[in-house]
Amino acid sequence: MDYFLVLDVGTTNIKALAFSQGELVADFEERPKPYYPHPGWVEEDPKEVIEIVYKLLDKAEEELGKPLGIALTNQRSSTVLWDKETGEPLYNMITWQDTRTEDIIENFSSKFMVRFGNTLGKVLNILSKVLPFIRDTRKGAYIITLAYVQFGTTHSSMHLRWLMENVPEAKKAMEKGSAIFGTVDSWISWNLTGRHVTDYTNASATGLFDPFYLKWSDNITKIVEIPKKILPQVVPNDTPIGEIKDYNLPLLTVIADQQASIYTAGVSKGTTKMTNGTGTFIDINVGEKPLPGALGLYPMVALGTKEHTLYLLEGSVITSGSAVEWLVDVGLIKDYSEISTAFAESENEVIFIPALSGLGTPHIRPNVKGTIFDITRGTKRADLVKGMIDGIAMRCAEIIDHIESNSKIKIEKIMADGGLSKSDEFLQSVADLSLKDIMRPKYLNASAYGAYLLSEAVYSHRDLIASWKPPKIEKIFRPMNKRSEFKKKWKKRLKTVIEAY
């Protein structure tokens, strides 16, 4: 059987998924062990990650025979620093969830160059209200985005600064010139093929890359004092990485998970998807011209080929699937299947602000806590569950509106993937609150499916954009109830919560 194998390297699981003629024919997975050395620290062992990758490659080949090629899609922003002479990691991988860099962020955010950029961006943003053409130029969009530039705990720039300041081995290797950096895709690619590379989609999520000019940022590397020589070469998604050592297999393409997901959804301007995993990432394809960011809305590369670059804007709900896991942890439900029962049994409306880890787009208020309103003696378990699901859906609707308002692109429909998209009630709630059609694809792992489509096109030497195929849609959720009063009440309660912090 001819098939392509997708390595899907997530934070919780590492999977190998085999696709043949558009169908998933087999999947294998293993879970790496997370480490929590201190509160807020989240690490993984890079050596264990690559060992699992090899194990899954062996298992797939043993059961299915040799694949035609490999595609890699992965969690973004996690940082690995290793010695290119020994191949040994200089520290554990710092994952995107890690928050140890909060103090470093405060220090670098107060730098003159950062504050000057923020001010310049705000001034040009105001001017662009009078002269809209400014936003349509690459330089104008770049400067306006500076108004919202801030260092974050997910940024590899901050991870690297922490390593340089706190790990003697890392500092010594940096001074010696043997240290090299990469996100998890770079680490895996280097081990498999010997090449120190990343792709445009992963690079644009590091906080070190300039998506407007498609290069490592001169300004950011200068501000955080990170030598460019440790950074990987950035390659297009239609350029094979190389032969996998000892396997006689090509690593055909590498793409970040959210960008692989939006590729599954489509390649035309206005294509929008929401991936409902631990958190929810909502992305819109803005075409071949990058648009300026806004508060909590980040411009990134959606797809980079030798001939074309597609851009996106991304907003995020910090807790969605993880909020449902909280419902499980506290005993309100046993699993996702009980969401449907709760909706059927709920009789009393409660307002749930699901800020269990702060508020993301469009507020960016990490200090805000989750809150429940309108509880009475008559409030039941089902009411709390429904309130949480509606609260998550309302957060998604907020972001959809924020994206549409800032991009000036009319969103017609949205593809929903990820684990929480199993819930009909959740997707119907998003449809009602956003007034958009929500489409659920046959394969909820749209990241893996998008990587498969890319690998098939690269293997056949076909143009990635021209060869895109629409996904099989399992169900469409259309707006059935505007729920205007609920939306009005929810927004009023949210304002109360934000003002309390």
Coordinates of C-alpha atoms in Angstrom, one line a residue:
M1 CA 0.0 0.0 0.0
D2 CA 1.3 3.4 -0.9
Y3 CA 0.9 5.9 1.9
F4 CA 2.3 9.1 3.5
L5 CA 3.2 9.2 7.2
V6 CA 2.5 12.4 9.2
L7 CA 4.4 13.0 12.4
D8 CA 2.2 15.1 14.6
V9 CA 4.3 16.3 17.5
G10 CA 2.0 17.8 20.0
T11 CA 2.5 18.9 23.6
T12 CA 0.5 16.0 25.1
N13 CA 0.9 13.3 22.5
I14 CA 3.2 12.5 19.6
K15 CA 1.4 10.7 16.8
A16 CA 2.2 9.0 13.5
L17 CA -0.8 9.0 11.2
A18 CA -0.8 7.1 7.9
F19 CA -2.9 8.5 5.0
S20 CA -3.6 6.8 1.7
Q21 CA -5.7 8.3 -1.1
G22 CA -7.2 10.8 1.2
E23 CA -8.1 8.4 4.0
L24 CA -6.6 7.8 7.4
V25 CA -5.5 4.1 7.4
A26 CA -3.6 3.8 10.6
D27 CA -2.4 5.9 13.6
F28 CA 0.1 5.3 16.3
E29 CA 0.8 7.5 19.4
E30 CA 2.9 7.8 22.5
R31 CA 2.9 10.4 25.3
P32 CA 6.1 12.1 26.3
K33 CA 6.6 12.8 30.0
P34 CA 6.2 16.4 31.1
Y35 CA 8.3 17.9 33.8
Y36 CA 7.2 20.6 36.2
P37 CA 10.4 21.6 38.2
H38 CA 8.7 24.7 39.7
P39 CA 5.2 26.3 39.6
G40 CA 4.6 27.6 36.1
W41 CA 7.5 25.7 34.5
V42 CA 6.6 23.1 31.9
E43 CA 9.4 21.1 30.2
E44 CA 9.9 18.0 28.1
D45 CA 13.1 15.9 27.4
P46 CA 14.1 16.6 23.8
K47 CA 15.9 13.2 23.7
E48 CA 12.7 11.4 24.7
V49 CA 10.8 13.3 22.0
I50 CA 13.2 12.1 19.2
E51 CA 13.3 8.6 20.7
I52 CA 9.5 8.5 20.4
V53 CA 9.6 9.8 16.8
Y54 CA 12.0 6.9 15.9
K55 CA 9.9 4.4 17.7
L56 CA 6.7 5.5 15.8
L57 CA 8.6 5.5 12.5
D58 CA 9.7 1.9 13.1
K59 CA 6.2 0.8 14.2
A60 CA 4.5 2.3 11.1
E61 CA 7.1 0.7 8.8
E62 CA 6.8 -2.6 10.5
E63 CA 3.0 -2.7 10.2
L64 CA 2.4 -0.9 6.9
G65 CA 5.7 -1.1 5.0
K66 CA 7.8 1.9 3.9
P67 CA 5.9 5.1 3.3
L68 CA 6.4 7.3 0.3
G69 CA 7.5 10.1 2.5
I70 CA 7.2 11.9 5.8
A71 CA 5.5 15.2 6.8
L72 CA 6.0 16.9 10.2
T73 CA 3.5 19.1 11.9
N74 CA 4.1 20.3 15.5
Q75 CA 3.3 22.4 18.5
R76 CA 4.7 25.9 18.1
S77 CA 7.0 28.1 20.1
S78 CA 8.6 25.4 22.3
T79 CA 12.4 26.0 22.6
V80 CA 15.3 23.6 22.3
L81 CA 19.0 24.6 22.6
W82 CA 21.6 22.0 21.7
D83 CA 25.3 21.6 21.0
K84 CA 25.9 21.1 17.2
E85 CA 29.2 19.3 17.9
T86 CA 27.8 16.7 20.3
G87 CA 24.2 16.7 19.3
E88 CA 23.3 16.9 23.0
P89 CA 20.6 19.2 24.4
L90 CA 21.9 21.9 26.7
Y91 CA 18.7 21.9 28.7
N92 CA 15.2 20.4 28.6
M93 CA 12.8 21.7 26.0
I94 CA 10.9 24.8 27.4
T95 CA 7.3 24.3 26.1
W96 CA 5.0 27.1 25.0
Q97 CA 2.9 26.6 28.2
D98 CA 5.9 27.6 30.4
T99 CA 5.6 31.0 32.2
R100 CA 9.0 31.3 33.9
T101 CA 10.0 34.3 31.8
E102 CA 7.6 36.8 33.3
D103 CA 10.3 38.8 35.0
I104 CA 12.5 38.8 31.9
I105 CA 9.5 40.0 29.8
E106 CA 9.0 43.0 32.1
N107 CA 12.6 43.9 31.7
F108 CA 12.7 43.8 27.9
S109 CA 9.3 45.3 27.5
S110 CA 10.5 48.5 29.2
K111 CA 13.4 48.9 26.8
F112 CA 13.5 52.2 24.9
M113 CA 13.3 50.6 21.4
V114 CA 10.2 48.6 22.4
R115 CA 8.4 51.6 23.9
F116 CA 9.4 53.8 21.0
G117 CA 8.0 51.2 18.5
N118 CA 4.8 51.0 20.5
T119 CA 4.4 54.7 20.4
L120 CA 5.3 55.0 16.7
G121 CA 2.8 52.2 15.9
K122 CA 0.0 53.9 17.8
V123 CA 0.6 57.3 16.1
L124 CA 0.5 55.7 12.6
N125 CA -2.6 53.6 13.5
I126 CA -4.4 56.9 14.3
L127 CA -3.2 58.5 11.1
S128 CA -4.4 55.4 9.1
K129 CA -7.9 56.2 10.2
V130 CA -7.7 59.3 8.0
L131 CA -5.4 57.8 5.4
P132 CA -6.5 54.1 5.1
F133 CA -4.0 53.4 2.3
I134 CA -1.3 53.3 5.0
R135 CA -2.6 50.0 6.3
D136 CA -2.3 48.5 2.8
T137 CA 1.4 49.1 2.5
R138 CA 3.9 46.5 3.8
K139 CA 5.8 49.2 5.7
G140 CA 2.6 50.8 7.1
A141 CA 1.2 47.4 8.3
Y142 CA 4.6 46.6 9.9
I143 CA 4.8 49.9 11.8
I144 CA 1.1 49.8 13.0
T145 CA 1.7 46.3 14.3
L146 CA 4.5 47.7 16.5
A147 CA 1.8 49.3 18.6
Y148 CA 0.9 45.9 19.8
V149 CA 4.3 44.2 20.0
Q150 CA 5.0 42.8 23.4
F151 CA 7.2 39.9 24.6
G152 CA 5.2 36.9 25.8
T153 CA 6.0 33.8 27.8
T154 CA 5.5 31.7 24.7
H155 CA 8.2 33.6 22.8
S156 CA 11.4 31.7 22.1
S157 CA 13.3 35.0 22.4
M158 CA 12.5 35.0 26.1
H159 CA 13.2 31.3 26.5
L160 CA 16.6 31.9 25.0
R161 CA 17.3 34.8 27.3
W162 CA 16.4 32.7 30.3
L163 CA 18.7 29.9 29.1
M164 CA 21.6 32.3 28.5
E165 CA 21.2 33.8 32.0
N166 CA 20.5 30.7 34.1
V167 CA 22.1 27.6 32.5
P168 CA 25.9 27.7 32.6
E169 CA 26.2 25.0 29.9
A170 CA 24.1 27.0 27.6
K171 CA 26.1 30.2 28.2
K172 CA 29.4 28.4 27.7
A173 CA 28.2 26.8 24.4
M174 CA 26.9 30.2 23.2
E175 CA 30.3 31.8 23.8
K176 CA 32.1 28.8 22.2
G177 CA 29.9 29.1 19.1
S178 CA 28.6 25.5 19.3
A179 CA 25.1 26.2 20.5
I180 CA 22.2 26.2 18.0
F181 CA 18.5 26.9 18.6
G182 CA 15.4 25.5 17.2
T183 CA 11.7 24.9 17.9
V184 CA 10.7 21.3 18.2
D185 CA 10.4 20.9 14.4
S186 CA 14.1 22.1 14.0
W187 CA 15.2 19.7 16.7
I188 CA 13.5 16.8 14.9
S189 CA 14.6 17.8 11.4
W190 CA 18.2 18.1 12.6
N191 CA 18.1 14.6 14.2
L192 CA 16.4 13.0 11.2
T193 CA 18.3 14.7 8.3
G194 CA 21.2 16.6 9.8
R195 CA 19.9 20.0 8.6
H196 CA 19.4 23.0 10.9
V197 CA 16.2 24.4 9.5
T198 CA 12.7 25.5 10.2
D199 CA 9.9 26.7 8.0
Y200 CA 8.2 30.1 7.7
T201 CA 5.1 29.1 9.7
N202 CA 7.1 27.9 12.8
A203 CA 9.5 30.8 12.5
S204 CA 6.7 33.3 12.6
A205 CA 5.4 32.0 15.9
T206 CA 8.7 32.4 17.8
G207 CA 8.6 36.1 18.5
L208 CA 12.0 36.3 16.7
F209 CA 10.8 36.4 13.1
D210 CA 9.6 39.4 11.0
P211 CA 6.6 38.0 9.0
F212 CA 6.4 41.2 7.0
Y213 CA 9.9 40.9 5.5
L214 CA 10.3 37.1 5.9
K215 CA 13.5 37.1 7.8
W216 CA 14.8 36.9 11.4
S217 CA 14.1 40.3 12.9
D218 CA 17.1 42.5 13.1
N219 CA 15.4 44.7 15.8
I220 CA 14.3 41.9 18.1
T221 CA 17.6 39.9 17.9
K222 CA 19.4 43.1 18.7
I223 CA 17.1 44.1 21.6
V224 CA 17.3 40.6 23.3
E225 CA 21.0 40.2 22.3
I226 CA 20.6 36.8 20.6
P227 CA 23.2 36.0 17.9
K228 CA 21.6 35.2 14.5
K229 CA 24.2 32.5 13.9
I230 CA 22.4 30.2 16.3
L231 CA 19.1 30.5 14.4
P232 CA 18.0 27.9 11.8
Q233 CA 17.7 28.5 8.1
V234 CA 14.1 29.2 7.1
V235 CA 12.8 27.1 4.2
P236 CA 9.5 27.1 2.2
N237 CA 6.9 24.5 2.8
D238 CA 7.3 23.1 -0.7
T239 CA 11.0 22.4 -0.3
P240 CA 11.9 18.9 1.0
I241 CA 14.1 18.9 4.1
G242 CA 16.2 15.9 3.1
E243 CA 16.7 12.2 3.5
I244 CA 16.0 10.6 6.9
K245 CA 19.2 8.9 7.9
D246 CA 19.1 5.1 8.0
Y247 CA 15.5 5.0 6.7
N248 CA 15.9 5.9 3.0
L249 CA 12.9 8.2 3.3
P250 CA 12.4 11.8 2.4
L251 CA 11.2 14.4 5.0
L252 CA 9.0 16.1 2.5
T253 CA 7.6 19.1 4.4
V254 CA 7.4 20.8 7.8
I255 CA 4.5 23.1 9.0
A256 CA 3.3 24.4 12.3
D257 CA 0.1 22.8 13.6
Q258 CA -2.3 25.8 13.4
Q259 CA -1.1 26.6 9.9
A260 CA -1.5 23.0 8.8
S261 CA -5.1 23.2 10.0
I262 CA -5.9 26.4 8.1
Y263 CA -4.4 24.8 5.0
T264 CA -6.9 22.0 5.4
A265 CA -9.7 24.6 5.5
G266 CA -8.5 26.4 2.3
V267 CA -6.0 28.6 0.6
S268 CA -8.2 31.5 -0.5
K269 CA -8.4 34.9 1.2
G270 CA -11.1 34.9 3.9
T271 CA -10.7 31.2 4.7
T272 CA -11.3 30.9 8.5
K273 CA -10.8 28.0 10.9
M274 CA -11.0 27.5 14.6
T275 CA -9.0 24.7 16.3
N276 CA -10.6 23.7 19.6
G277 CA -8.0 21.9 21.5
T278 CA -6.5 22.8 24.9
G279 CA -7.2 26.4 23.9
T280 CA -8.9 27.6 20.8
F281 CA -6.9 29.2 17.9
I282 CA -9.0 31.1 15.4
D283 CA -7.2 32.0 12.1
I284 CA -8.1 33.9 9.0
N285 CA -6.3 33.7 5.7
V286 CA -5.7 37.4 4.7
G287 CA -4.2 36.6 1.3
E288 CA -0.7 37.4 -0.1
K289 CA -0.4 40.8 1.6
P290 CA 0.2 40.9 5.4
L291 CA -2.2 42.9 7.4
P292 CA -1.4 44.8 10.6
G293 CA -2.0 43.1 13.9
A294 CA -4.3 44.4 16.7
L295 CA -4.6 43.8 20.4
G296 CA -4.4 40.1 20.8
L297 CA -4.4 39.6 17.0
Y298 CA -1.1 38.4 15.6
P299 CA 0.1 38.4 11.9
M300 CA 1.9 35.3 10.9
V301 CA 2.8 33.3 7.8
A302 CA 0.0 30.8 6.9
L303 CA 2.0 29.1 4.1
G304 CA 5.3 29.8 2.4
T305 CA 6.2 28.4 -1.0
K306 CA 9.0 29.3 -3.5
E307 CA 6.6 31.5 -5.4
H308 CA 3.9 32.7 -3.0
T309 CA 3.4 33.6 0.7
L310 CA 0.0 33.4 2.4
Y311 CA -0.6 35.3 5.6
L312 CA -3.0 35.0 8.5
L313 CA -4.2 36.8 11.6
E314 CA -4.7 34.7 14.7
G315 CA -6.6 35.2 17.9
S316 CA -6.9 32.8 20.8
V317 CA -9.1 31.6 23.7
I318 CA -6.6 30.4 26.3
T319 CA -8.9 27.8 27.9
S320 CA -11.5 25.9 25.9
G321 CA -10.8 22.2 25.9
S322 CA -8.9 22.6 29.2
A323 CA -12.0 24.3 30.7
V324 CA -14.0 21.2 29.8
E325 CA -11.3 19.1 31.4
W326 CA -11.9 21.2 34.5
L327 CA -15.6 20.3 34.4
V328 CA -14.4 16.6 34.4
D329 CA -11.9 17.2 37.2
V330 CA -14.4 18.7 39.6
G331 CA -17.0 16.0 38.8
L332 CA -19.6 18.0 36.9
I333 CA -19.3 15.6 33.9
K334 CA -17.5 12.4 33.2
D335 CA -16.5 13.1 29.6
Y336 CA -17.5 15.2 26.5
S337 CA -20.5 12.9 25.8
E338 CA -22.4 14.4 28.8
I339 CA -22.4 17.9 27.4
S340 CA -25.4 16.9 25.2
T341 CA -27.3 15.7 28.3
A342 CA -26.5 18.9 30.2
F343 CA -28.0 21.0 27.4
A344 CA -31.1 18.9 27.3
E345 CA -31.6 19.1 31.1
S346 CA -30.6 22.7 31.8
E347 CA -33.5 25.0 32.9
N348 CA -31.7 28.0 34.5
E349 CA -29.3 30.4 32.7
V350 CA -26.0 31.1 34.3
I351 CA -23.2 33.3 32.9
F352 CA -19.8 31.7 33.0
I353 CA -16.7 33.7 32.1
P354 CA -14.2 30.9 31.3
A355 CA -11.0 32.8 32.2
L356 CA -9.4 29.9 34.0
S357 CA -6.0 31.0 32.8
G358 CA -6.7 34.6 32.1
L359 CA -8.3 36.3 29.1
G360 CA -6.7 36.1 25.6
T361 CA -7.9 37.9 22.5
P362 CA -9.1 40.6 22.3
H363 CA -8.5 41.6 25.9
I364 CA -5.0 40.2 26.9
R365 CA -5.7 40.2 30.6
P366 CA -3.7 37.3 32.1
N367 CA -4.7 38.4 35.6
V368 CA -8.4 38.0 35.2
K369 CA -10.0 34.9 36.8
G370 CA -12.9 32.7 35.8
T371 CA -16.2 33.8 37.3
I372 CA -19.8 32.4 37.4
F373 CA -22.8 34.8 37.6
D374 CA -26.5 34.3 38.4
I375 CA -26.3 31.2 40.6
T376 CA -29.4 30.6 42.7
R377 CA -30.6 27.8 45.0
G378 CA -32.2 26.3 41.9
T379 CA -29.0 26.2 39.9
K380 CA -28.2 22.6 38.8
R381 CA -25.2 20.7 37.6
A382 CA -26.6 20.9 34.0
D383 CA -26.9 24.7 34.2
L384 CA -23.2 25.0 35.2
V385 CA -22.1 22.7 32.4
K386 CA -24.2 24.5 29.8
G387 CA -23.0 27.9 31.1
M388 CA -19.4 26.9 30.7
I389 CA -19.9 25.7 27.1
D390 CA -21.9 28.8 26.2
G391 CA -19.1 30.9 27.8
I392 CA -16.4 29.3 25.7
A393 CA -18.6 29.7 22.6
M394 CA -19.1 33.4 23.5
R395 CA -15.3 33.9 23.8
C396 CA -15.0 32.4 20.3
A397 CA -17.7 34.7 18.9
E398 CA -15.8 37.7 20.5
I399 CA -12.7 36.8 18.6
I400 CA -14.5 36.1 15.3
D401 CA -16.0 39.6 15.5
H402 CA -12.6 41.1 16.4
I403 CA -10.9 39.4 13.4
E404 CA -13.7 40.5 11.0
S405 CA -13.6 44.1 12.3
N406 CA -9.8 44.4 12.1
S407 CA -9.2 42.5 8.9
K408 CA -12.1 44.1 7.1
I409 CA -12.7 40.7 5.5
K410 CA -16.3 39.3 5.6
I411 CA -16.2 35.8 7.2
E412 CA -18.8 33.6 5.5
K413 CA -18.1 30.2 7.2
I414 CA -15.6 28.7 9.7
M415 CA -14.1 25.2 9.8
A416 CA -14.0 23.8 13.3
D417 CA -11.5 21.1 14.2
G418 CA -9.9 19.7 17.4
G419 CA -11.3 17.6 20.2
L420 CA -14.0 20.0 21.5
S421 CA -15.5 20.1 18.0
K422 CA -16.9 16.7 18.7
S423 CA -19.7 18.5 20.6
D424 CA -22.7 19.4 18.5
E425 CA -24.0 21.7 21.3
F426 CA -20.7 23.7 21.4
L427 CA -20.5 24.2 17.7
Q428 CA -24.2 25.2 17.5
S429 CA -23.7 27.7 20.3
V430 CA -20.7 29.2 18.4
A431 CA -22.9 29.4 15.2
D432 CA -25.7 31.1 17.1
L433 CA -23.5 33.6 18.9
S434 CA -21.3 34.5 15.9
L435 CA -24.0 34.2 13.3
K436 CA -21.6 32.2 11.1
D437 CA -21.9 28.8 9.5
I438 CA -19.6 26.4 11.4
M439 CA -18.4 23.4 9.4
R440 CA -17.1 20.2 11.1
P441 CA -14.7 18.2 8.9
K442 CA -14.6 14.4 8.8
Y443 CA -11.1 14.4 10.3
L444 CA -11.0 16.5 13.5
N445 CA -7.1 16.4 13.4
A446 CA -7.0 19.0 10.6
S447 CA -3.3 19.7 11.4
A448 CA -2.3 16.1 10.5
Y449 CA -4.6 16.1 7.4
G450 CA -3.2 19.4 6.2
A451 CA 0.4 18.1 6.6
Y452 CA -0.6 15.0 4.6
L453 CA -2.1 17.1 1.8
L454 CA 1.2 19.1 1.6
S455 CA 3.4 16.0 1.6
E456 CA 1.4 14.5 -1.2
A457 CA 1.8 17.7 -3.3
V458 CA 5.5 18.1 -2.6
Y459 CA 6.1 14.4 -3.4
S460 CA 4.3 14.9 -6.8
H461 CA 6.1 18.2 -7.5
R462 CA 2.8 20.0 -7.6
D463 CA 2.0 23.6 -6.6
L464 CA 0.8 23.6 -3.0
I465 CA -1.9 26.2 -3.5
A466 CA -3.2 24.9 -6.8
S467 CA -3.3 21.3 -5.6
W468 CA -5.3 22.0 -2.4
K469 CA -8.3 19.8 -2.1
P470 CA -11.4 20.7 0.0
P471 CA -11.9 18.6 3.1
K472 CA -14.8 16.2 3.6
I473 CA -17.4 18.0 5.7
E474 CA -19.2 15.8 8.2
K475 CA -21.8 18.4 9.4
I476 CA -22.7 22.1 9.1
F477 CA -24.1 24.1 12.0
R478 CA -26.1 27.1 10.8
P479 CA -27.3 30.0 13.1
M480 CA -30.7 29.1 14.5
N481 CA -31.1 31.5 17.4
K482 CA -29.5 35.0 17.6
R483 CA -29.5 34.9 21.4
S484 CA -29.2 38.7 21.6
E485 CA -30.3 39.0 25.2
F486 CA -27.7 36.4 26.3
K487 CA -24.9 38.1 24.4
K488 CA -25.8 41.5 25.9
K489 CA -25.9 40.0 29.4
W490 CA -22.7 38.1 28.9
K491 CA -20.8 41.2 27.7
K492 CA -22.1 43.2 30.7
R493 CA -20.9 40.5 33.1
L494 CA -17.5 40.3 31.4
K495 CA -17.0 44.0 31.8
T496 CA -17.7 43.7 35.5
V497 CA -15.1 41.0 35.8
I498 CA -12.4 42.9 33.9
E499 CA -13.1 46.1 36.0
A500 CA -12.7 44.0 39.2
Y501 CA -9.1 43.2 38.3

